[in-house]
């Protein structure tokens, strides 16, 4: 099963993507995580991506598409995957479609986790991330067991640069302009499913399970 998660930054699509991946035994492929891992390791790709990420802008399609196609061609993706944060533009969606077409394959579901902008801004300021293992928390909704410390690996949690208020506003603008058109794109393909992302995390997941089962 090949699944795409859509939704504004902070809609909770990453959390849902991880839950789907666990439940259905699929790899969770997040372009944001791949970029952050590269930044942490000080690679050329990481340095290039960081310039855009810190401003809330999208990393150029050419670079993003290259790393994504490379990732999904690995053996663990042969039977499917959950894409989290890709595609984010129509050209990215077209490249992915073309690559899948060549394999006689297609995306099964594009799940839109729908949350209004005003909820997003409130949520993002409470988000905390572990830059060591990629785990994410929310100070109100998904707090770590020990304040400021990652449950998984014990590292210190931080408010990511790209979750800061000014950057969030930019990211929302970018989302509406560049990513929202994908809702129409996947509606036309007949694979779009929308879930109410303002519901509690477990209820959102139950709605997604109903779609996938
Ligand atoms: P995320 O963790 O998915 O919210 O991504 C964090 C940041 O990484 C985004 O704000 C973008 O700067 C960059 N990024 C992640 N995925 C993509 C993508 N598919 N296209 C362009 N930029 C991306």
GROMACS .gro file of C-alpha atoms and ligand atoms in nm:
model
  236
    1UNK     CA    1   0.000   0.000   0.000
    2UNK     CA    2   0.136   0.341  -0.100
    3UNK     CA    3   0.002   0.629   0.104
    4UNK     CA    4   0.060   1.003   0.091
    5UNK     CA    5  -0.012   1.224   0.390
    6UNK     CA    6  -0.134   1.574   0.308
    7UNK     CA    7  -0.211   1.862   0.540
    8UNK     CA    8  -0.070   2.191   0.662
    9UNK     CA    9   0.249   2.192   0.866
   10UNK     CA   10   0.145   2.106   1.221
   11UNK     CA   11  -0.178   1.932   1.119
   12UNK     CA   12  -0.048   1.615   1.282
   13UNK     CA   13   0.023   1.427   0.963
   14UNK     CA   14   0.367   1.319   1.087
   15UNK     CA   15   0.218   1.164   1.402
   16UNK     CA   16  -0.051   0.987   1.198
   17UNK     CA   17   0.205   0.874   0.940
   18UNK     CA   18   0.409   0.707   1.213
   19UNK     CA   19   0.097   0.539   1.356
   20UNK     CA   20  -0.001   0.408   1.011
   21UNK     CA   21   0.353   0.286   0.948
   22UNK     CA   22   0.351   0.090   1.274
   23UNK     CA   23   0.001  -0.053   1.232
   24UNK     CA   24   0.043  -0.161   0.870
   25UNK     CA   25   0.414  -0.250   0.879
   26UNK     CA   26   0.514   0.012   0.623
   27UNK     CA   27   0.825   0.233   0.620
   28UNK     CA   28   0.760   0.594   0.723
   29UNK     CA   29   0.933   0.818   0.469
   30UNK     CA   30   0.964   1.181   0.575
   31UNK     CA   31   1.161   1.419   0.352
   32UNK     CA   32   1.180   1.661   0.647
   33UNK     CA   33   1.345   1.388   0.860
   34UNK     CA   34   1.588   1.307   0.579
   35UNK     CA   35   1.685   1.674   0.550
   36UNK     CA   36   1.722   1.709   0.928
   37UNK     CA   37   1.942   1.398   0.946
   38UNK     CA   38   2.162   1.550   0.676
   39UNK     CA   39   2.181   1.882   0.861
   40UNK     CA   40   2.281   1.700   1.177
   41UNK     CA   41   2.552   1.509   0.994
   42UNK     CA   42   2.677   1.827   0.826
   43UNK     CA   43   2.641   1.694   0.471
   44UNK     CA   44   2.640   1.915   0.162
   45UNK     CA   45   2.272   1.827   0.106
   46UNK     CA   46   2.194   1.925   0.466
   47UNK     CA   47   2.367   2.262   0.435
   48UNK     CA   48   2.182   2.338   0.114
   49UNK     CA   49   1.841   2.235   0.258
   50UNK     CA   50   1.892   2.429   0.583
   51UNK     CA   51   1.907   2.761   0.395
   52UNK     CA   52   1.545   2.712   0.290
   53UNK     CA   53   1.410   2.529   0.593
   54UNK     CA   54   1.516   2.796   0.841
   55UNK     CA   55   1.309   3.052   0.648
   56UNK     CA   56   1.003   2.827   0.623
   57UNK     CA   57   1.056   2.792   0.248
   58UNK     CA   58   1.045   2.473   0.047
   59UNK     CA   59   1.368   2.306  -0.054
   60UNK     CA   60   1.390   2.319  -0.438
   61UNK     CA   61   1.204   2.041  -0.618
   62UNK     CA   62   1.510   1.910  -0.797
   63UNK     CA   63   1.696   1.835  -0.475
   64UNK     CA   64   1.388   1.702  -0.293
   65UNK     CA   65   1.276   1.474  -0.572
   66UNK     CA   66   1.623   1.323  -0.601
   67UNK     CA   67   1.640   1.223  -0.234
   68UNK     CA   68   1.282   1.095  -0.232
   69UNK     CA   69   1.318   0.873  -0.540
   70UNK     CA   70   1.643   0.739  -0.399
   71UNK     CA   71   1.471   0.655  -0.068
   72UNK     CA   72   1.165   0.481  -0.218
   73UNK     CA   73   1.382   0.271  -0.446
   74UNK     CA   74   1.535   0.100  -0.142
   75UNK     CA   75   1.434  -0.260  -0.068
   76UNK     CA   76   1.217  -0.186   0.238
   77UNK     CA   77   0.985   0.028   0.022
   78UNK     CA   78   0.912  -0.248  -0.231
   79UNK     CA   79   0.570  -0.330  -0.082
   80UNK     CA   80   0.467   0.024  -0.005
   81UNK     CA   81   0.530   0.320   0.221
   82UNK     CA   82   0.377   0.617   0.397
   83UNK     CA   83   0.503   0.945   0.253
   84UNK     CA   84   0.504   1.226   0.507
   85UNK     CA   85   0.584   1.573   0.372
   86UNK     CA   86   0.619   1.466   0.010
   87UNK     CA   87   0.493   1.571  -0.239
   88UNK     CA   88   0.457   1.936  -0.146
   89UNK     CA   89   0.426   2.081  -0.496
   90UNK     CA   90   0.251   1.978  -0.817
   91UNK     CA   91   0.584   1.915  -0.999
   92UNK     CA   92   0.690   1.681  -0.713
   93UNK     CA   93   0.358   1.494  -0.743
   94UNK     CA   94   0.404   1.463  -1.118
   95UNK     CA   95   0.756   1.324  -1.087
   96UNK     CA   96   0.636   1.068  -0.832
   97UNK     CA   97   0.344   0.969  -1.053
   98UNK     CA   98   0.571   0.927  -1.351
   99UNK     CA   99   0.818   0.714  -1.154
  100UNK     CA  100   0.533   0.492  -1.029
  101UNK     CA  101   0.376   0.469  -1.377
  102UNK     CA  102   0.701   0.330  -1.509
  103UNK     CA  103   0.668   0.049  -1.254
  104UNK     CA  104   0.299  -0.003  -1.345
  105UNK     CA  105   0.214   0.126  -1.000
  106UNK     CA  106   0.020   0.411  -0.839
  107UNK     CA  107  -0.059   0.584  -0.510
  108UNK     CA  108  -0.345   0.409  -0.328
  109UNK     CA  109  -0.451   0.687  -0.091
  110UNK     CA  110  -0.374   1.054  -0.032
  111UNK     CA  111  -0.500   1.131   0.317
  112UNK     CA  112  -0.563   1.496   0.394
  113UNK     CA  113  -0.543   1.574   0.766
  114UNK     CA  114  -0.757   1.886   0.768
  115UNK     CA  115  -0.697   2.156   1.032
  116UNK     CA  116  -0.780   2.531   1.008
  117UNK     CA  117  -0.490   2.780   1.018
  118UNK     CA  118  -0.582   2.928   1.356
  119UNK     CA  119  -0.551   2.585   1.525
  120UNK     CA  120  -0.218   2.529   1.349
  121UNK     CA  121  -0.050   2.840   1.487
  122UNK     CA  122  -0.155   2.747   1.840
  123UNK     CA  123  -0.033   2.392   1.801
  124UNK     CA  124   0.306   2.462   1.649
  125UNK     CA  125   0.425   2.686   1.929
  126UNK     CA  126   0.374   2.390   2.167
  127UNK     CA  127   0.560   2.143   1.951
  128UNK     CA  128   0.890   2.001   2.072
  129UNK     CA  129   1.125   1.781   1.876
  130UNK     CA  130   1.416   1.553   1.946
  131UNK     CA  131   1.690   1.634   1.696
  132UNK     CA  132   1.871   1.312   1.782
  133UNK     CA  133   1.604   1.050   1.702
  134UNK     CA  134   1.330   1.253   1.529
  135UNK     CA  135   1.057   1.191   1.790
  136UNK     CA  136   0.805   1.475   1.824
  137UNK     CA  137   0.595   1.587   2.121
  138UNK     CA  138   0.349   1.858   2.219
  139UNK     CA  139   0.369   2.026   2.557
  140UNK     CA  140  -0.010   1.992   2.604
  141UNK     CA  141  -0.127   1.704   2.388
  142UNK     CA  142   0.166   1.460   2.371
  143UNK     CA  143   0.399   1.559   2.656
  144UNK     CA  144   0.717   1.360   2.716
  145UNK     CA  145   0.727   1.165   3.043
  146UNK     CA  146   0.998   1.399   3.172
  147UNK     CA  147   0.968   1.765   3.074
  148UNK     CA  148   1.212   1.869   2.801
  149UNK     CA  149   1.359   1.518   2.762
  150UNK     CA  150   1.297   1.268   2.480
  151UNK     CA  151   1.120   0.948   2.598
  152UNK     CA  152   1.290   0.746   2.326
  153UNK     CA  153   1.657   0.843   2.353
  154UNK     CA  154   1.690   1.079   2.650
  155UNK     CA  155   1.814   1.378   2.448
  156UNK     CA  156   1.706   1.736   2.515
  157UNK     CA  157   1.389   1.848   2.333
  158UNK     CA  158   1.383   2.173   2.136
  159UNK     CA  159   1.142   2.406   1.955
  160UNK     CA  160   1.261   2.357   1.598
  161UNK     CA  161   1.368   2.676   1.416
  162UNK     CA  162   1.103   2.605   1.156
  163UNK     CA  163   0.831   2.579   1.427
  164UNK     CA  164   0.891   2.934   1.554
  165UNK     CA  165   0.593   3.174   1.511
  166UNK     CA  166   0.730   3.385   1.223
  167UNK     CA  167   0.847   3.079   1.034
  168UNK     CA  168   0.513   2.906   1.091
  169UNK     CA  169   0.333   3.198   0.924
  170UNK     CA  170   0.564   3.167   0.624
  171UNK     CA  171   0.513   2.793   0.613
  172UNK     CA  172   0.135   2.833   0.613
  173UNK     CA  173   0.156   3.082   0.327
  174UNK     CA  174   0.381   2.846   0.135
  175UNK     CA  175   0.140   2.561   0.214
  176UNK     CA  176  -0.165   2.741   0.075
  177UNK     CA  177   0.017   2.854  -0.237
  178UNK     CA  178   0.224   2.550  -0.326
  179UNK     CA  179   0.088   2.244  -0.146
  180UNK     CA  180  -0.289   2.291  -0.125
  181UNK     CA  181  -0.329   2.248  -0.505
  182UNK     CA  182  -0.237   1.883  -0.440
  183UNK     CA  183  -0.580   1.836  -0.282
  184UNK     CA  184  -0.738   1.894  -0.625
  185UNK     CA  185  -0.466   1.690  -0.796
  186UNK     CA  186  -0.539   1.380  -0.587
  187UNK     CA  187  -0.916   1.439  -0.589
  188UNK     CA  188  -0.901   1.416  -0.967
  189UNK     CA  189  -0.706   1.090  -0.937
  190UNK     CA  190  -0.986   0.956  -0.715
  191UNK     CA  191  -0.754   0.875  -0.421
  192UNK     CA  192  -0.810   1.171  -0.188
  193UNK     CA  193  -0.962   1.100   0.154
  194UNK     CA  194  -1.013   1.375   0.412
  195UNK     CA  195  -1.005   1.329   0.789
  196UNK     CA  196  -1.085   1.592   1.055
  197UNK     CA  197  -0.746   1.669   1.208
  198UNK     CA  198  -0.893   1.877   1.491
  199UNK     CA  199  -1.012   1.558   1.665
  200UNK     CA  200  -0.797   1.389   1.930
  201UNK     CA  201  -0.503   1.196   1.783
  202UNK     CA  202  -0.655   0.850   1.843
  203UNK     CA  203  -0.984   0.946   1.682
  204UNK     CA  204  -0.804   1.079   1.375
  205UNK     CA  205  -0.623   0.748   1.356
  206UNK     CA  206  -0.948   0.549   1.385
  207UNK     CA  207  -1.088   0.751   1.093
  208UNK     CA  208  -0.777   0.668   0.890
  209UNK     CA  209  -0.802   0.298   0.976
  210UNK     CA  210  -1.158   0.293   0.847
  211UNK     CA  211  -1.030   0.425   0.515
  212UNK     CA  212  -0.738   0.183   0.488
  213UNK     CA  213  -0.900  -0.140   0.620
  214LIG     P1  214   0.850   1.876   0.767
  214LIG     O1  215   0.927   1.808   0.873
  214LIG     O2  216   0.783   1.781   0.672
  214LIG     O3  217   0.755   1.979   0.820
  214LIG     O4  218   0.957   1.957   0.676
  214LIG     C1  219   1.039   2.059   0.730
  214LIG     C2  220   1.095   2.146   0.618
  214LIG     O5  221   1.172   2.064   0.527
  214LIG     C3  222   0.991   2.213   0.530
  214LIG     O6  223   0.943   2.334   0.586
  214LIG     C4  224   1.070   2.236   0.402
  214LIG     O7  225   1.161   2.345   0.416
  214LIG     C5  226   1.155   2.109   0.394
  214LIG     N1  227   1.085   2.003   0.318
  214LIG     C6  228   1.038   1.884   0.363
  214LIG     N2  229   0.978   1.814   0.267
  214LIG     C7  230   0.984   1.891   0.156
  214LIG     C8  231   0.936   1.876   0.023
  214LIG     N3  232   0.867   1.767  -0.017
  214LIG     N4  233   0.961   1.976  -0.066
  214LIG     C9  234   1.030   2.086  -0.030
  214LIG     N5  235   1.074   2.108   0.095
  214LIG    C10  236   1.053   2.012   0.187
   0.00000   0.00000   0.00000
